[in-house]
Coordinates of C-alpha atoms and ligand atoms in Angstrom, one line a residue:
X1 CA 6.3 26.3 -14.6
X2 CA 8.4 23.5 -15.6
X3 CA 8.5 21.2 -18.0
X4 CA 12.0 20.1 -18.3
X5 CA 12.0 16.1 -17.5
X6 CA 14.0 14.6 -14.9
X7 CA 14.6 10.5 -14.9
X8 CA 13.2 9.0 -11.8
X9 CA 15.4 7.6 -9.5
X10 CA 14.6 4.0 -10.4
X11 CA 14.6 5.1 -13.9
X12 CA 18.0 6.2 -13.2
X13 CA 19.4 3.6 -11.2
X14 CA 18.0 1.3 -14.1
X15 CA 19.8 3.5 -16.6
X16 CA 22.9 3.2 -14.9
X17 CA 22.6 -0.6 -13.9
X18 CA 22.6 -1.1 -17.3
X19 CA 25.3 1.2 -18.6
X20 CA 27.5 -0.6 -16.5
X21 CA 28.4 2.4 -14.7
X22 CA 26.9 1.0 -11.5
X23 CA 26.7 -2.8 -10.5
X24 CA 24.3 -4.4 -9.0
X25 CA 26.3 -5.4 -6.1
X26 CA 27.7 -2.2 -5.2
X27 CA 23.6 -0.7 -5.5
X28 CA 22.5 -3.1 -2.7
X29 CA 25.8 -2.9 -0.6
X30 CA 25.3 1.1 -0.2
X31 CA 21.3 0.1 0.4
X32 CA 22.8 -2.1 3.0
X33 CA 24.9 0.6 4.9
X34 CA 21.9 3.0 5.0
X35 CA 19.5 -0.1 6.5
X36 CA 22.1 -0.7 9.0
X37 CA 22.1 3.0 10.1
X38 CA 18.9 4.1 9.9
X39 CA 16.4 1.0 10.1
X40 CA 17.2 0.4 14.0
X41 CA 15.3 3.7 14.7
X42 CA 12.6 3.5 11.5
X43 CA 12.0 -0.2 12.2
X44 CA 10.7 -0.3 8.8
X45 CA 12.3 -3.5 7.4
X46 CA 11.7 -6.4 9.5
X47 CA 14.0 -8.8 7.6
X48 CA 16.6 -8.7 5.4
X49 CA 18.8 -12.1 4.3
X50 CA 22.0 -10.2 3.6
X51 CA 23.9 -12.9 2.1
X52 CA 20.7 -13.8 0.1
X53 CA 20.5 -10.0 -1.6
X54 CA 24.1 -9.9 -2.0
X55 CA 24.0 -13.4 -3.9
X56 CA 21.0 -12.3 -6.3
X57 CA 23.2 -9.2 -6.6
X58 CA 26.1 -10.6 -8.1
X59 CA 25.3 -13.2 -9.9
X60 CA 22.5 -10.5 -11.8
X61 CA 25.5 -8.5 -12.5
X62 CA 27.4 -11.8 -14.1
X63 CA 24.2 -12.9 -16.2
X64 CA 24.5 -9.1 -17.4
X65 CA 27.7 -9.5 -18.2
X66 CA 27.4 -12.2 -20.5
X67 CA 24.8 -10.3 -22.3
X68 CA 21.5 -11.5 -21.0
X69 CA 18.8 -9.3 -20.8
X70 CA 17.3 -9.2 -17.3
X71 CA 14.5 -7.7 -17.2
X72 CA 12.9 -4.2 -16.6
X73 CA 14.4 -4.4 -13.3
X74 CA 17.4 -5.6 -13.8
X75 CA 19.4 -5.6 -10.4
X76 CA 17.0 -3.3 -8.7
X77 CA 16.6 -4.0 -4.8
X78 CA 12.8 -4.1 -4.4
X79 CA 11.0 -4.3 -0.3
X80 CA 8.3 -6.4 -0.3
X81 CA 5.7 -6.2 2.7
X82 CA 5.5 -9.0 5.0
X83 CA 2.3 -10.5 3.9
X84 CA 3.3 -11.3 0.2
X85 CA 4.9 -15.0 0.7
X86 CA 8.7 -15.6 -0.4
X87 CA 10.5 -18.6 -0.3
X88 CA 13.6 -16.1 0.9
X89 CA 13.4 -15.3 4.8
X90 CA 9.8 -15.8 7.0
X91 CA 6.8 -14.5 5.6
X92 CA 5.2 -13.0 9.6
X93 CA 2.5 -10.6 8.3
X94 CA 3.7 -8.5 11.4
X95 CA 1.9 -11.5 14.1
X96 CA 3.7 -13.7 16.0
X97 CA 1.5 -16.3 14.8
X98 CA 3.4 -16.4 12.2
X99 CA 6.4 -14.9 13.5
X100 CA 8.7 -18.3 12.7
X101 CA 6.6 -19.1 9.4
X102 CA 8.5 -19.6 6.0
X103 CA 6.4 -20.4 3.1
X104 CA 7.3 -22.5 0.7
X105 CA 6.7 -20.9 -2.1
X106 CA 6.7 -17.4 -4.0
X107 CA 4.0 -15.3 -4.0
X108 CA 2.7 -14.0 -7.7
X109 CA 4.0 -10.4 -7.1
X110 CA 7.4 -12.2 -5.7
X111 CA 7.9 -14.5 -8.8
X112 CA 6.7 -11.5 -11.3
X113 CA 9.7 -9.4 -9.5
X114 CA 11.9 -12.3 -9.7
X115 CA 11.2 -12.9 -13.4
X116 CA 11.5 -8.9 -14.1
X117 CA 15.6 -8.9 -12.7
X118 CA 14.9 -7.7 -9.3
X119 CA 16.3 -8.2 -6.3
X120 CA 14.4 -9.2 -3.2
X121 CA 15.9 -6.3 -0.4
X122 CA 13.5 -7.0 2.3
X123 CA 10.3 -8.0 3.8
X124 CA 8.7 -4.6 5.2
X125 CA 7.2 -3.7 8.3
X126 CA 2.7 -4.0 8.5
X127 CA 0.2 -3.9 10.8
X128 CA -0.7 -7.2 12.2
X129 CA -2.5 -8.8 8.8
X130 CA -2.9 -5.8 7.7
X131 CA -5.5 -4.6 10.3
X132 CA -4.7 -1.1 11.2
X133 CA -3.9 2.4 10.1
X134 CA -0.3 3.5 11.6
X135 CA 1.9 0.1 11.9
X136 CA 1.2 0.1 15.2
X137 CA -0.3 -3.3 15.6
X138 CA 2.8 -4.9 14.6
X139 CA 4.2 -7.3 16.8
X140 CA 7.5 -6.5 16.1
X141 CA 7.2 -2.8 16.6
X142 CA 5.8 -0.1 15.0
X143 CA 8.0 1.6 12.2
X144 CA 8.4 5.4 12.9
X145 CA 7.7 8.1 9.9
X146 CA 11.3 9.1 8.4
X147 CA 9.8 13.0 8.7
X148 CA 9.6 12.8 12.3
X149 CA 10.6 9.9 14.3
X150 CA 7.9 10.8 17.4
X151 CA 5.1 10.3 14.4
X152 CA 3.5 6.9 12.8
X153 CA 4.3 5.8 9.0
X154 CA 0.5 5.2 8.7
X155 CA -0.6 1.6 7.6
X156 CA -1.1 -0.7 7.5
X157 CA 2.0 -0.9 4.9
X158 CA 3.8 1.6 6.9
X159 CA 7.2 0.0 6.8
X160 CA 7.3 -0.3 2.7
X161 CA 6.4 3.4 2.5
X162 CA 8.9 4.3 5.0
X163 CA 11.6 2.2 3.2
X164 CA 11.0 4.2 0.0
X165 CA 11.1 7.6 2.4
X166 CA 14.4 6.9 4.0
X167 CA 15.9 5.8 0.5
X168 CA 16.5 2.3 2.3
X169 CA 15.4 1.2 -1.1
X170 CA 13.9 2.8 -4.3
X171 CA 11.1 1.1 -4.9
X172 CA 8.7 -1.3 -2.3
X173 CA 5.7 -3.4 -2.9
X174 CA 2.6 -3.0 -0.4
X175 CA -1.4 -4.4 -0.4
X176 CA -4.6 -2.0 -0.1
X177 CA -7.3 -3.2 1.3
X178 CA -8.9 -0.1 2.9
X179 CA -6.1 2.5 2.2
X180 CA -3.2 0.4 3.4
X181 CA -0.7 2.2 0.5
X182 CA -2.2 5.2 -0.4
X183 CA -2.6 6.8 3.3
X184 CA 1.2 5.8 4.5
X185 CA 2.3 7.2 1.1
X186 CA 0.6 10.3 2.0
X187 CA 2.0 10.3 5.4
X188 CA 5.5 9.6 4.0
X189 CA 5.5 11.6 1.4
X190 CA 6.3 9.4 -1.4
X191 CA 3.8 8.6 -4.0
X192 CA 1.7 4.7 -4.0
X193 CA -0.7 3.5 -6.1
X194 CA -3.3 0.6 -5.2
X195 CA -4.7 -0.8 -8.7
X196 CA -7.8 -2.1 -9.8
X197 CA -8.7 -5.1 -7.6
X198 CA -7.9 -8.0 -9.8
X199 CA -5.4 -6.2 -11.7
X200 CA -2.3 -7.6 -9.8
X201 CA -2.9 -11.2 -8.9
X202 CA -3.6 -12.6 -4.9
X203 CA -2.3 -15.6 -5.3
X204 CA 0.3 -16.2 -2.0
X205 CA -0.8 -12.7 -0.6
X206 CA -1.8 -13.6 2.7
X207 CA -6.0 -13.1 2.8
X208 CA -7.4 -9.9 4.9
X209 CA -10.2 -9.3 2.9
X210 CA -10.6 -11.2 -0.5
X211 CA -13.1 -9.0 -2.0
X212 CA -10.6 -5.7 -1.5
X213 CA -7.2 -7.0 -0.9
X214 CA -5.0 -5.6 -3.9
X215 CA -1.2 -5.2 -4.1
X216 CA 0.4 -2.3 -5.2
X217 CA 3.3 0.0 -5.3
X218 CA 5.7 2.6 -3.5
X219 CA 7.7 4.9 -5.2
X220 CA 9.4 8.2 -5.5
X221 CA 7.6 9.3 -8.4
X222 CA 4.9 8.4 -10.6
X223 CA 7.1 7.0 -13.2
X224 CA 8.6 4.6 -11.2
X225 CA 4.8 3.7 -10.1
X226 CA 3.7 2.7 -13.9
X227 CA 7.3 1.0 -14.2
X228 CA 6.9 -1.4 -11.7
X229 CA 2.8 -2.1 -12.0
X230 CA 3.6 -2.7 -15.7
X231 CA 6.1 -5.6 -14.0
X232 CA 3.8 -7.4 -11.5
X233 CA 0.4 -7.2 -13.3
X234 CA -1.3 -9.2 -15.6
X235 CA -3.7 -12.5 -15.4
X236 CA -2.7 -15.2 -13.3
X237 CA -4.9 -18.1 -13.7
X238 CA -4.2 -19.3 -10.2
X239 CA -5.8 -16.7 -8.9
X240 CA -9.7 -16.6 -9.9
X241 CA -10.6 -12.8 -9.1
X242 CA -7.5 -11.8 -11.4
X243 CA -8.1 -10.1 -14.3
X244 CA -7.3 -11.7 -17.8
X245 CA -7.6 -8.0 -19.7
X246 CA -3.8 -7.2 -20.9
X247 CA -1.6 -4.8 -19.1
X248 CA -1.1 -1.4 -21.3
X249 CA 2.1 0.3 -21.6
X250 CA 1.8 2.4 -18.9
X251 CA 4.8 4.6 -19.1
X252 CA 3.1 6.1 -22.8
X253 CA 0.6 7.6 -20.7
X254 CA 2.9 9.3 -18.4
X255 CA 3.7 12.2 -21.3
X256 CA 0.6 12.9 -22.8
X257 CA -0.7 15.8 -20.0
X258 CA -4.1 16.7 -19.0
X259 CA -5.3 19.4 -21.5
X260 CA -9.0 18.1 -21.9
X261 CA -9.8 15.6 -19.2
X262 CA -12.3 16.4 -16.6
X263 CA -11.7 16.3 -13.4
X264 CA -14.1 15.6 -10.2
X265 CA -13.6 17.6 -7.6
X266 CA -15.2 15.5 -4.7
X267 CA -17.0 18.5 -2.7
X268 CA -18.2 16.3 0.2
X269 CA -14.1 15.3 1.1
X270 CA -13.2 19.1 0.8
X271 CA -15.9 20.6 2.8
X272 CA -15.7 17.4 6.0
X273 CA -15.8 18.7 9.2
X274 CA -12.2 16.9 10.2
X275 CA -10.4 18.2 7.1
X276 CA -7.3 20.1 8.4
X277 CA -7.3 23.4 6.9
X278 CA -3.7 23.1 5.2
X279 CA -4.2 20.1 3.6
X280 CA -7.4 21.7 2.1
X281 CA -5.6 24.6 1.1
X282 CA -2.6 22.2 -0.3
X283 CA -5.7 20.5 -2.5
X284 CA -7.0 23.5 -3.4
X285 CA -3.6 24.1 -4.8
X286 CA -4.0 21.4 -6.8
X287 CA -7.1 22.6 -8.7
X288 CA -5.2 26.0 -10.2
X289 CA -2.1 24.0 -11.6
X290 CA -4.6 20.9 -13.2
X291 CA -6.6 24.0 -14.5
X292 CA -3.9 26.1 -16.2
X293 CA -2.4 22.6 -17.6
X294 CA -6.0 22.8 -19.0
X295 CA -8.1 20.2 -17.7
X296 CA -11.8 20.9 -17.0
X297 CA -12.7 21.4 -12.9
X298 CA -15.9 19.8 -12.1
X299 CA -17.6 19.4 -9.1
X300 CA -19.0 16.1 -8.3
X301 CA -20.7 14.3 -5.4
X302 CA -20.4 10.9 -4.0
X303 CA -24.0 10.9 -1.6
X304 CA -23.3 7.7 -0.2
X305 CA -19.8 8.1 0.6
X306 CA -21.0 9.3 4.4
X307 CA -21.2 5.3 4.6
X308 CA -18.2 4.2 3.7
X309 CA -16.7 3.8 7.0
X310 CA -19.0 1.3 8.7
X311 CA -19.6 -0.4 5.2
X312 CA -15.8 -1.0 5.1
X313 CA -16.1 -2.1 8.6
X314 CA -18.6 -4.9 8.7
X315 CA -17.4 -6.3 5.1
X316 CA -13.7 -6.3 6.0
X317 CA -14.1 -8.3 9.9
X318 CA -16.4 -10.5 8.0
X319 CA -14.2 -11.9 5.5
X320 CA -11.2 -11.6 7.6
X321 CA -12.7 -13.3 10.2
X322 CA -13.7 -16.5 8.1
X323 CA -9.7 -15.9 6.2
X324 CA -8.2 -16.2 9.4
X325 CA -9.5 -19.3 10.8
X326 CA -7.2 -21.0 9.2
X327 CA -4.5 -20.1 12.1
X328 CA -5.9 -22.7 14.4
X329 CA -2.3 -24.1 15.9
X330 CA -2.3 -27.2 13.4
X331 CA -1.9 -25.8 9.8
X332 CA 0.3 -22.8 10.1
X333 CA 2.6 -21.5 12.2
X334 CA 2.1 -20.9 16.2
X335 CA 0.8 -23.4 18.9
X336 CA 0.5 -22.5 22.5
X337 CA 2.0 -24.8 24.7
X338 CA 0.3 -23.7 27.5
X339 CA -1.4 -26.0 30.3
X340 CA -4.2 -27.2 28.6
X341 CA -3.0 -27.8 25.5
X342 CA -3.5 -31.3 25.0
X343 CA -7.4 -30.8 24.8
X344 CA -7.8 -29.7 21.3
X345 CA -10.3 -26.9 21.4
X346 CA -8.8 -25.1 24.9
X347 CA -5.5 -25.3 22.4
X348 CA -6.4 -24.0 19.4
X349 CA -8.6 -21.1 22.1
X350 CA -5.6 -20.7 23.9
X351 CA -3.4 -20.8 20.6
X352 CA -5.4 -17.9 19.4
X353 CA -5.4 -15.8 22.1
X354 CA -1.6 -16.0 22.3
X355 CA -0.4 -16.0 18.6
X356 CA -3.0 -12.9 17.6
X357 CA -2.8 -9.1 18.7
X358 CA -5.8 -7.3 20.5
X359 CA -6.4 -5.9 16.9
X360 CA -6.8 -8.8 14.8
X361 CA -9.0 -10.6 17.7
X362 CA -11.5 -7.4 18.1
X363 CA -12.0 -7.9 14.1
X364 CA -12.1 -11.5 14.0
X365 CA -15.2 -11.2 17.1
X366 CA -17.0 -8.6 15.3
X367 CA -17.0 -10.4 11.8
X368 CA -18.5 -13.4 13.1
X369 CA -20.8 -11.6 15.3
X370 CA -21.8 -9.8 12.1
X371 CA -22.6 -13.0 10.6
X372 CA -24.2 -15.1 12.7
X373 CA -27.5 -16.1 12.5
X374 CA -29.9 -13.4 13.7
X375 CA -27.4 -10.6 12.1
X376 CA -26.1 -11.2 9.3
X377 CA -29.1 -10.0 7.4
X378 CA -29.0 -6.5 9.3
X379 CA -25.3 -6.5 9.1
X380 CA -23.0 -8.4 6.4
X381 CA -26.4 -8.2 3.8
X382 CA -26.7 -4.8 4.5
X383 CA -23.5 -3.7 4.4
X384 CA -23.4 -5.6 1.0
X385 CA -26.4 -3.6 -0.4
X386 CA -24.6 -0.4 0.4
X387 CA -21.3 -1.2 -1.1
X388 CA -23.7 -1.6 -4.0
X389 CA -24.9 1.7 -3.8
X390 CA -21.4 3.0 -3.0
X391 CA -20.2 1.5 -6.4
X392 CA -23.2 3.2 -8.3
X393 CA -22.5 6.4 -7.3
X394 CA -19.0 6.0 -8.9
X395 CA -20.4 5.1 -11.5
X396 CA -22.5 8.0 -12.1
X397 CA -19.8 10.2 -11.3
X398 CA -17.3 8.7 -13.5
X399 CA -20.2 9.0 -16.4
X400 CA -19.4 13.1 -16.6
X401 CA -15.6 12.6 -15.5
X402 CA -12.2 10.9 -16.2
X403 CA -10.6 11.3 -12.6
X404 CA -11.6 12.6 -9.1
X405 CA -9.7 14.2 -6.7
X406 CA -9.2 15.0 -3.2
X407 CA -7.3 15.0 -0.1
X408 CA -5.7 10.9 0.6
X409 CA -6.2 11.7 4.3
X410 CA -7.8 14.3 6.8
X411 CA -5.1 15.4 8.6
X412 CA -1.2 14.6 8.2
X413 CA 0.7 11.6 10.2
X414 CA -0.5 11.6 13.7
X415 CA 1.7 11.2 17.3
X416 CA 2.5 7.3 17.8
X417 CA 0.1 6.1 20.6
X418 CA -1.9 8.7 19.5
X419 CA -4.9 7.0 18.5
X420 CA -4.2 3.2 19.7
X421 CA -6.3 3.3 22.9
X422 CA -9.6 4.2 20.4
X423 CA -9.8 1.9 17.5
X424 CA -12.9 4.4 16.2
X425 CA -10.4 7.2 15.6
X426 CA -8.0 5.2 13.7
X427 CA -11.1 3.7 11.8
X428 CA -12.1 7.2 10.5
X429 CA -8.7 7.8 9.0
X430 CA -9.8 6.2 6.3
X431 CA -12.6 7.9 5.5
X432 CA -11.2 9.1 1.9
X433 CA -9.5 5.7 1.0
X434 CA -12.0 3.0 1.6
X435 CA -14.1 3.8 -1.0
X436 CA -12.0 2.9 -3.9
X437 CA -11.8 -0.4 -2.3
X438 CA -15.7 -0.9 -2.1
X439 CA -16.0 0.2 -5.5
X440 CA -12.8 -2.0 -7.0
X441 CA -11.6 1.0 -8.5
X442 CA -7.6 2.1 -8.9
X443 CA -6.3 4.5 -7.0
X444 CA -3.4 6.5 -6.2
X445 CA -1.5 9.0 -3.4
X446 CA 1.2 11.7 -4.7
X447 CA 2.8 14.2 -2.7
X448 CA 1.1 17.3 -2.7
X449 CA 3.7 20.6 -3.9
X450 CA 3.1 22.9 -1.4
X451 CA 3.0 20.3 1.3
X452 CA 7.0 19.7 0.8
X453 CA 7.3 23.0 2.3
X454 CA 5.0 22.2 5.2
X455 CA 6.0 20.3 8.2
X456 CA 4.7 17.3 7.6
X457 CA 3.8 15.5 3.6
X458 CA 0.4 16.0 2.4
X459 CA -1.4 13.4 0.3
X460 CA -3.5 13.9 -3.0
X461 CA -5.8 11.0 -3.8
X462 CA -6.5 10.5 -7.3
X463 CA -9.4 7.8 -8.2
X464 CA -9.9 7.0 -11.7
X465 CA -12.5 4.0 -13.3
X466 CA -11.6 0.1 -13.3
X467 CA -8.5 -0.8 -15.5
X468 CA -7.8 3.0 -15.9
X469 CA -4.7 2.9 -13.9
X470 CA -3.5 5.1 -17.1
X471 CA -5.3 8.1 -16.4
X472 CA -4.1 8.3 -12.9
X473 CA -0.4 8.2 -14.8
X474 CA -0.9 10.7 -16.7
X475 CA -2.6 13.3 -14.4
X476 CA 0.2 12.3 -11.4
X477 CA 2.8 12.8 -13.7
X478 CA 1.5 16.1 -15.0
X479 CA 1.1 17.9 -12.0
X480 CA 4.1 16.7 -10.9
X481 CA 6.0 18.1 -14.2
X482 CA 4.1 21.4 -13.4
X483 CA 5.5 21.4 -10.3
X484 CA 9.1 20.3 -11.0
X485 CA 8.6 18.1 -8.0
X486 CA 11.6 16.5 -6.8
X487 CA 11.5 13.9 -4.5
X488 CA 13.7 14.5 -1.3
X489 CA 15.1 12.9 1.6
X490 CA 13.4 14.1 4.8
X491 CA 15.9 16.4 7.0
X492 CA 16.3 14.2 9.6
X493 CA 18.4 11.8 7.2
X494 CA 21.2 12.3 5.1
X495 CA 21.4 11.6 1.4
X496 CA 21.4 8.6 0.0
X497 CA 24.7 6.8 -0.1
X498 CA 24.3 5.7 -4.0
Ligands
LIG1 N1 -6.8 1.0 7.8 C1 -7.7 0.0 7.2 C2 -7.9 -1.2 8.1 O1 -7.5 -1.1 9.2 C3 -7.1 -0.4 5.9 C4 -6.1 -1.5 6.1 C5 -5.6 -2.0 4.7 O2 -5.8 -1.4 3.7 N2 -4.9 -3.1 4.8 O3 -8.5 -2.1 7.8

């Protein structure tokens, strides 16, 4: 085994950018080339304001020039997914509802980027607000997975994990609300981490689910993870769920190994019936290089996890339901100009049923089915109670351990069109990732070793307790050590231009 330590790439590019040995400028113009070749086919970057990012670019490079400290990421092109609001190009959330819609002001992630020397690239490719599992629901398109084209990105923020795949840009922002960064991470092989809820502020992130909507990160490694959560989060007052506890240096934890910690192995994930066999072996894997790094292997049990699913599944309609009735054809974006729409409830009915996908309007029916009179105790209450229960058990198990592990997904990244005609099989790809949501915990995808050599990337989901992104640093970063992982370009794309 390894232990000899490579920079990242951001860590690099930042290294250089700062040297002098690279500008910039010439960083986002090679970015720019590779978009231009190879996003027509991935479709994950839905826009990009070229003149914009080449702007930012230089004058960064001048204010660096003269001396001025810019930030921790000084001149680094970041993708941002479509559902985080910027004042540069639209903000669609992959609908055409809001497909023309420019906000007028920065999202909290989008200033915190601004204000760390960063460069906004691109707004990435999503399901339609986030409802969906492969990118798929997208009005624009689905992105394709950089490892093979005939295969989803997983979602819902597919396009920001396929950016950071196809080295279209080095590091990408996405939100979690049921999985949403750690399952395309897995599919993509790149590593994704979706933090504490509350840790990394809502404010101008475009409302799925309040209670579980959290924005996170994409990277190629876990170091460039904890570099860029360190940037965006931290208490913002305008955002009431958002955590005022102050952000820890994250990089110290990324050295200090595992030799010690105990580790929950969650037996009910390895032993599911849909688990494809190499991804268990590939987690299996896992278990003998945490346990000759010397952490303790402890089974542990989640009994209520069997309920996850249609937990996450009444709560998140719910709330998205009551979030999105806000797109009515008179406050934001879209207005159908169809026949009748001069009587103001057949235009805002007709408005609806145009501007929204068949996706977004099967959740918004069931969420306010779910809660109307007559159900909402037997469904929405209910669900409510179990998420309780859900939360307890992690709890529990994180009384006799630091972390838990498993597999980030059943199976690798399915055929597109695979599963689109039966929302229920999409729904139960996220069997492993919607309980960190429920439970407000962090979480976070790496690529699995031995999966490199398979065809596809496999996942591993690490879950640690609230605020303790830092453990989830630490035992990423020493597997990956152990491993000498190296992150690579998939074969169906050359290497990176800078
Ligand atoms: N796949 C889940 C859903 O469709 C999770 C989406 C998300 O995390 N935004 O709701």
């Amino acid at each position: 085994m390894s232990t000899e330590e490579k920079p990242s790439m951001l860590k690099g590019l930042v290294g250089k950018l700062s040297s002098g040995e690279l500008s910039s400028r010439d960083l986002c113009e090679g970015l720019l080339r590779r978009v231009h070749q190879w996003n027509p086919t991935l479709r994950a970057i839905l826009s990009i304001e070229e003149d914009r990012v080449m702007q930012r670019a230089e004058e960064l490079d001048r204010r660096r020039g003269q001396g001025e400290d810019l930030g921790v990421l000084g001149g680094i092109p970041v993708g941002v997914k479509d559902n985080l609001c910027s004042r540069v190009g639209r903000t669609t959330c992959g609908s055409r509802m809001l497909e023309n819609f420019k906000s007028p002001y920065d999202s909290h992630v989008v200033s915190r980027l601004d204000e760390s020397g960063a460069v906004l690239f691109g707004k990435t490719n999503l399901d339609e607000f986030a409802m969906g599992g492969s990118t798929e629901t997208s009005f624009f398109g689905a992105s394709r997975n950089p490892w093979d084209f005939e295969r989803t990105c997983g979602g819902s923020s597919g396009g920001s994990a396929a950016a950071v795949a196809a080295g279209l840009v080095p590091v990408s922002i996405g939100t979690d609300t049921g999985g949403s960064i750690r399952q395309p991470a897995a599919f993509c092989g790149v590593c994704g981490i979706k933090p504490t809820y509350g840790r990394v502020s809502r404010w101008g992130l475009v409302s799925y689910a309040s209670s579980l909507d959290v924005a996170g990160v994409f990277g190629q490694s876990v170091e460039d993870l904890a570099l860029v959560l360190g940037a965006i989060a931290g208490h913002d007052p305008r955002d009431s769920t958002c955590l005022p506890h102050s952000v820890p240096a994250y990089s110290e934890s990324l050295t200090q190994g595992v030799r010690g910690m105990r580790i929950g192995v969650l037996r009910e994930q390895l032993d599911s019936q849909g688990l494809d066999p190499q991804v268990r072996g590939a987690i299996l894997g896992t278990l003998d290089v945490y346990r000759e790094l010397g952490a303790e292997i402890v089974d542990v049990s989640l009994p209520h996890s069997k309920y996850c699913i249609a937990t996450y599944y009444v709560i998140a309609p719910c709330e998205a339901s009551s979030n999105l009735a806000r797109y009515d054809g008179v406050h934001y974006g879209y207005r159908s100009s169809g026949k009748e729409a001069g009587v103001l409830d057949r235009m805002m009915e007709q408005t609806r049923s145009e501007g929204f996908g068949k996706e977004v309007q099967r959740r918004i029916l069931l969420g306010t089915y779910a809660l109307s009179a007559g159900y909402y105790d037997a469904y929405y209450l209910q669900a409510l109670k179990v998420r309780r229960l859900i939360r307890q058990d992690y709890d529990e198990a994180f009384s006799k351990v630091d972390l838990l592990l498993g597999p980030t997904t059943p199976q690798g990244a399915f055929r597109l069109g695979e599963k689109l005609a039966d929302p229920i099989q999409l729904y139960l790809q996220d069997l492993f990732t919607v309980g960190a949501n429920l439970a407000g915990i962090p979480a976070m995808s790496i690529p699995v070793g031995s999966g490199m050599d398979a065809s596809l990337p496999i996942g591993l989901q690490l879950q640690a307790p609230v605020l303790r992104e830092d453990q989830l640093f630490r035992a990423g970063a020493a597997y990956h050590r152990a491993i000498a992982y190296q992150f690579r370009l998939p074969a169906t794309l050359e290497e990176p231009r800078v």
